[in-house]
Short mmCIF file of C-alpha atoms in Angstrom, two decimals:
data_model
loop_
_atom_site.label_atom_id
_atom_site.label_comp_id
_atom_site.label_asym_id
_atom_site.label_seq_id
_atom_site.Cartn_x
_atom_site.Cartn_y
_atom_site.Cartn_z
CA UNK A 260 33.52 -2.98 -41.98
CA UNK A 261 35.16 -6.43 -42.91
CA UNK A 262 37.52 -8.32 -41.30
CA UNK A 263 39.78 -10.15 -43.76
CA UNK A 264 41.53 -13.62 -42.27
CA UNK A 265 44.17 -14.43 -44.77
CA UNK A 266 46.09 -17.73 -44.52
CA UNK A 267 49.33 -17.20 -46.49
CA UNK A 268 52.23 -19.69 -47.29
CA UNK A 269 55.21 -18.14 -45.23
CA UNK A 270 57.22 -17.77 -48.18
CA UNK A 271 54.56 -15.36 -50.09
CA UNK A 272 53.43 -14.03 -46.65
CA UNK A 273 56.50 -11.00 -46.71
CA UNK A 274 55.78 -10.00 -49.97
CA UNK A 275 51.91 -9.86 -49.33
CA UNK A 276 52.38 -7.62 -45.69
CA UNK A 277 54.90 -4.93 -47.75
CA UNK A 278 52.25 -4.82 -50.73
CA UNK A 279 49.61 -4.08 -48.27
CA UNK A 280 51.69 -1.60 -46.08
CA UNK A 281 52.41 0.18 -49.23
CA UNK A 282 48.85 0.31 -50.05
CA UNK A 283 48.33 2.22 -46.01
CA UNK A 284 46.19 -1.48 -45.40
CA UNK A 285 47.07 -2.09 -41.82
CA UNK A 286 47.64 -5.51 -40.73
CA UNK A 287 48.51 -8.19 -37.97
CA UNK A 288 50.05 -11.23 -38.46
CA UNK A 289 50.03 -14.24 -36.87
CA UNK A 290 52.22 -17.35 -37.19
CA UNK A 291 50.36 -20.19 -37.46
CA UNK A 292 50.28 -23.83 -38.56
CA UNK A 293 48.96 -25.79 -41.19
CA UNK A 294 46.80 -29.08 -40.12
CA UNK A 295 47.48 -31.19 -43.08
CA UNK A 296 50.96 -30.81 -44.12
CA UNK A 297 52.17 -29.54 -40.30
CA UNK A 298 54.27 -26.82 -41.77
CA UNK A 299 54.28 -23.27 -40.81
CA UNK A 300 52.24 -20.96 -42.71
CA UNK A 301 51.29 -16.94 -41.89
CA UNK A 302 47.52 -15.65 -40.91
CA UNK A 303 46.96 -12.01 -41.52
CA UNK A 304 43.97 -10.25 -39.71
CA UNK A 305 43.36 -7.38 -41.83
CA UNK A 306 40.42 -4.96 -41.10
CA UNK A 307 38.95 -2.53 -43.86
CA UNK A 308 36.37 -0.82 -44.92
CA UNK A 309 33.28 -2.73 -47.06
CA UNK A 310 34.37 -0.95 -50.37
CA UNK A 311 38.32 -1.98 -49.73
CA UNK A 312 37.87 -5.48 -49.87
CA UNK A 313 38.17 -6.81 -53.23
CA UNK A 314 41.68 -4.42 -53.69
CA UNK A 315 42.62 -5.92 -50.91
CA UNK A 316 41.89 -9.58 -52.49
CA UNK A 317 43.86 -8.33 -55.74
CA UNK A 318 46.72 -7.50 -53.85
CA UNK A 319 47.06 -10.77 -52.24
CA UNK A 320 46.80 -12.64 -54.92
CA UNK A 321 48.90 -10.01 -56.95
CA UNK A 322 51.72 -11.25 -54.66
CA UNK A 323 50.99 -14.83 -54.96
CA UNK A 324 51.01 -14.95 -58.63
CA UNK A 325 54.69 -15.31 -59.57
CA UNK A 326 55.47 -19.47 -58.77
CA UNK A 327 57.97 -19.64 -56.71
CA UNK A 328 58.11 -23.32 -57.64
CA UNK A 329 56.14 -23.77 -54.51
CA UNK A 330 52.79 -25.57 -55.59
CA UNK A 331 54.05 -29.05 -54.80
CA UNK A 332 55.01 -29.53 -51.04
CA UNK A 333 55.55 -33.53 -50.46
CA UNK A 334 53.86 -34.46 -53.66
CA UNK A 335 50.45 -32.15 -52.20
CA UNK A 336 49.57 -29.41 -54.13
CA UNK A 337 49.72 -26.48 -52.01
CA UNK A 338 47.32 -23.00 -52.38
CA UNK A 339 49.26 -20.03 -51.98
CA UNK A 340 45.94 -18.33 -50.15
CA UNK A 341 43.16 -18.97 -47.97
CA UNK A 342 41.20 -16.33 -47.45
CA UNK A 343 38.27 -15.59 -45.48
CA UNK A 344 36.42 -11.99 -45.81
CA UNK A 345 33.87 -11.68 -42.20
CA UNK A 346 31.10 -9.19 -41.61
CA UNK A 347 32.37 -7.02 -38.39
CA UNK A 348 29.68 -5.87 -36.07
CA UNK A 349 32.08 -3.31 -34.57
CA UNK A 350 35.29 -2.10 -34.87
CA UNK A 351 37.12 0.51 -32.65
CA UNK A 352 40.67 2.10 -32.22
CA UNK A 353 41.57 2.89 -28.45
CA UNK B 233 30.39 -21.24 -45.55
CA UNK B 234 31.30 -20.61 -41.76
CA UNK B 235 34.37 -20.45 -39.91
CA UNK B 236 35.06 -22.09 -36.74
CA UNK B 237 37.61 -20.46 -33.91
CA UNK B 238 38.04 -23.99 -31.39
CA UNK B 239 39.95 -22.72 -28.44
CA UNK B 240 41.24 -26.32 -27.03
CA UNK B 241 44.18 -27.15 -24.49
CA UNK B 242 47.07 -28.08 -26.10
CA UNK B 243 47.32 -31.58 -25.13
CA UNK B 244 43.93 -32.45 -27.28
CA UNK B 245 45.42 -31.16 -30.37
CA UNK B 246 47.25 -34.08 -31.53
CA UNK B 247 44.71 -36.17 -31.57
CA UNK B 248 41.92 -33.35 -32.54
CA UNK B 249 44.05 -33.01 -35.74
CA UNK B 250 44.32 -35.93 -37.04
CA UNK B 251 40.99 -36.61 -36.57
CA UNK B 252 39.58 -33.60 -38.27
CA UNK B 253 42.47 -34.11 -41.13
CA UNK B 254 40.71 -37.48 -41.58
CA UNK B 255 37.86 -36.42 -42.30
CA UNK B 256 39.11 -33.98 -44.60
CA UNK B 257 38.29 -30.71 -42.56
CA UNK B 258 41.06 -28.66 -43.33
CA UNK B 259 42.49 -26.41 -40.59
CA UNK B 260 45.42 -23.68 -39.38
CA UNK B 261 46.52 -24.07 -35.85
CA UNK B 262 47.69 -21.09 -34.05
CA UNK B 263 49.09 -20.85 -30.60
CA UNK B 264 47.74 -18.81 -27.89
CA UNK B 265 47.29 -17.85 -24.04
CA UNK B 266 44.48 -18.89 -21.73
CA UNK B 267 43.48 -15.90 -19.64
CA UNK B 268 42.31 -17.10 -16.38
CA UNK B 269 45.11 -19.66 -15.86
CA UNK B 270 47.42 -18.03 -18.03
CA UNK B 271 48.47 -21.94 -19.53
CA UNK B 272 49.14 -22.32 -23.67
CA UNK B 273 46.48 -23.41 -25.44
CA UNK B 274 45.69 -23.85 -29.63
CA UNK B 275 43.37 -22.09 -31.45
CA UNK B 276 41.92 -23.24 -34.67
CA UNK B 277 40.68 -22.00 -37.37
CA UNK B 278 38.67 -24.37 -39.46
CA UNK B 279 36.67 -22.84 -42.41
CA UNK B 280 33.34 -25.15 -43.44
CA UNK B 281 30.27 -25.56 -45.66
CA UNK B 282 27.15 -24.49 -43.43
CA UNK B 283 25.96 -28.21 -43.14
CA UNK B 284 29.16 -29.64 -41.86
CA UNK B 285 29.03 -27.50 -39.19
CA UNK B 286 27.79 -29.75 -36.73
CA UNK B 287 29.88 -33.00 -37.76
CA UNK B 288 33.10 -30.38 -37.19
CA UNK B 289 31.75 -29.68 -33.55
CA UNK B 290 31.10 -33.09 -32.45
CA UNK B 291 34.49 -34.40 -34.06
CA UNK B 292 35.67 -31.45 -31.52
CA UNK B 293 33.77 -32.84 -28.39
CA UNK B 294 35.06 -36.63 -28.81
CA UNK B 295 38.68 -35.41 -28.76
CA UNK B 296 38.77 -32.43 -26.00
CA UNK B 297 37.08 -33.73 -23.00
CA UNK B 298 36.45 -31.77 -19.27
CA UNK B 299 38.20 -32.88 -16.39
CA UNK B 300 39.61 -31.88 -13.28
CA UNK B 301 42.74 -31.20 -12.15
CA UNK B 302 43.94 -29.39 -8.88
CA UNK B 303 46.22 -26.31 -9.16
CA UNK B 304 47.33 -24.20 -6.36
CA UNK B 305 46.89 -20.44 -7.41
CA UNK B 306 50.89 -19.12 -6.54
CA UNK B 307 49.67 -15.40 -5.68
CA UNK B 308 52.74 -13.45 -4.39
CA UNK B 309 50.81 -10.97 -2.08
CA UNK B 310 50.03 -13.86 0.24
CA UNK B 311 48.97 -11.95 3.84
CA UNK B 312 50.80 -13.17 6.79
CA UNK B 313 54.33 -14.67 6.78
CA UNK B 314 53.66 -18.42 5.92
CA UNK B 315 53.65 -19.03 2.74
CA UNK B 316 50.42 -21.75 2.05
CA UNK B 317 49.95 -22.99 -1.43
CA UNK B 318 45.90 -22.88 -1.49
CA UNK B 319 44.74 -26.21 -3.26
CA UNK B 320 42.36 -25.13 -6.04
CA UNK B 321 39.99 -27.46 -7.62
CA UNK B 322 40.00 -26.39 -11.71
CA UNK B 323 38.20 -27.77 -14.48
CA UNK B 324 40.29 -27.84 -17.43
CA UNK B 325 40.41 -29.15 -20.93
CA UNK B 326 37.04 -28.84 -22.85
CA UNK B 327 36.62 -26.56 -25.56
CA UNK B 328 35.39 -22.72 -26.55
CA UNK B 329 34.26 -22.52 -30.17
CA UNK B 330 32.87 -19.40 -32.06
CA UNK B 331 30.81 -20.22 -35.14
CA UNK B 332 30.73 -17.24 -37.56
CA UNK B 333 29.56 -16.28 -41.17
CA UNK B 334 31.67 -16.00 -44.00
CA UNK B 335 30.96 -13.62 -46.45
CA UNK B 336 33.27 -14.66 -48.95
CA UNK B 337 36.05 -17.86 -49.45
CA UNK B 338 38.74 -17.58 -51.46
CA UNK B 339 41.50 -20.02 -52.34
CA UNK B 340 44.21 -18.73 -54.34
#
């Protein structure tokens, strides 16, 4: 079981959460800030299976692909994805 | 690769940030609810190499320091008719911080 912490840019982040939906992935997001640049950015906590992982990955970054003219944000040069795959000791639905 | 989760009162994050953007840590801030006091607080996530780990916690420590501060605990079943405000004696500030693995790190 993994738990997969995505950091998204807000403007990808609604494409990435229907593209996952679609695919039954079940998500949570969280709206969160960036530390550099200050601006507002979207972290998905998405649990799933070992073997579900990398689809998972290729949908993300599926979603990110198309440039939406976003990779400069104040002259930085902005990812579209951070992501961060965990090892989960436990995971239960109550 | 490891990924911090710094719990920290919201009135050390200012300063936290910039410091830990200075040194080139990079991190997402998200805000969040104490329990026990139920006051905001930040929590950040700040993804590192293994050996930086330490240099990420102490940068922590300098900016989010203990003290006291004394709150009176406003509980509405107070027994008996006067209403007392009960002076409570409550360390705040400080941090929490969860180190864990990363499996994998990918920037896209």
């Amino acid at each position: 079981m993994k738990l997969i912490i995505a950091i998204v840019q807000d403007e990808y982040a609604t494409n990435v959460i229907k593209s996952l939906m679609s695919n039954k992935y079940r998500t949570t997001k969280l709206s969160s800030t960036g530390g550099f640049l200050k601006s507002g950015n979207t972290t998905l906590l998405i649990g799933v299976e070992n073997g579900e992982v990398d689809h998972v990955i290729e949908l993300i970054r599926a979603e990110c692909k198309e440039d939406k003219g976003l990779k400069e944000k104040n002259g930085v040069e902005v990812g579209a994805a951070n992501i961060f795959v965990l090892n989960m000791a436990n995971f239960m639905k109550l | 690769m490891k990924l911090i989760i710094a719990i920290v009162q919201d009135q050390d994050v200012p300063g936290l940030l910039d410091d830990l953007t200075e040194h080139e840590y990079r991190v997402t801030k998200l805000a969040s609810t104490g329990g026990f006091l139920k006051a905001g607080n930040t929590t950040l996530l700040i993804g590192v190499e293994d050996e930086e780990v330490e240099d990420v916690i102490g940068i922590v420590e300098d900016n989010c320091k203990t003290r006291e501060i004394t709150t009176s605990l406003l509980t509405v079943s107070m027994p008996g008719d006067a209403y007392m405000p009960y002076p409570l004696e409550v360390k705040v500030g400080g941090a929490t911080l969860f180190v864990i693995d990363v499996e994998k790190h990918i920037k896209i």
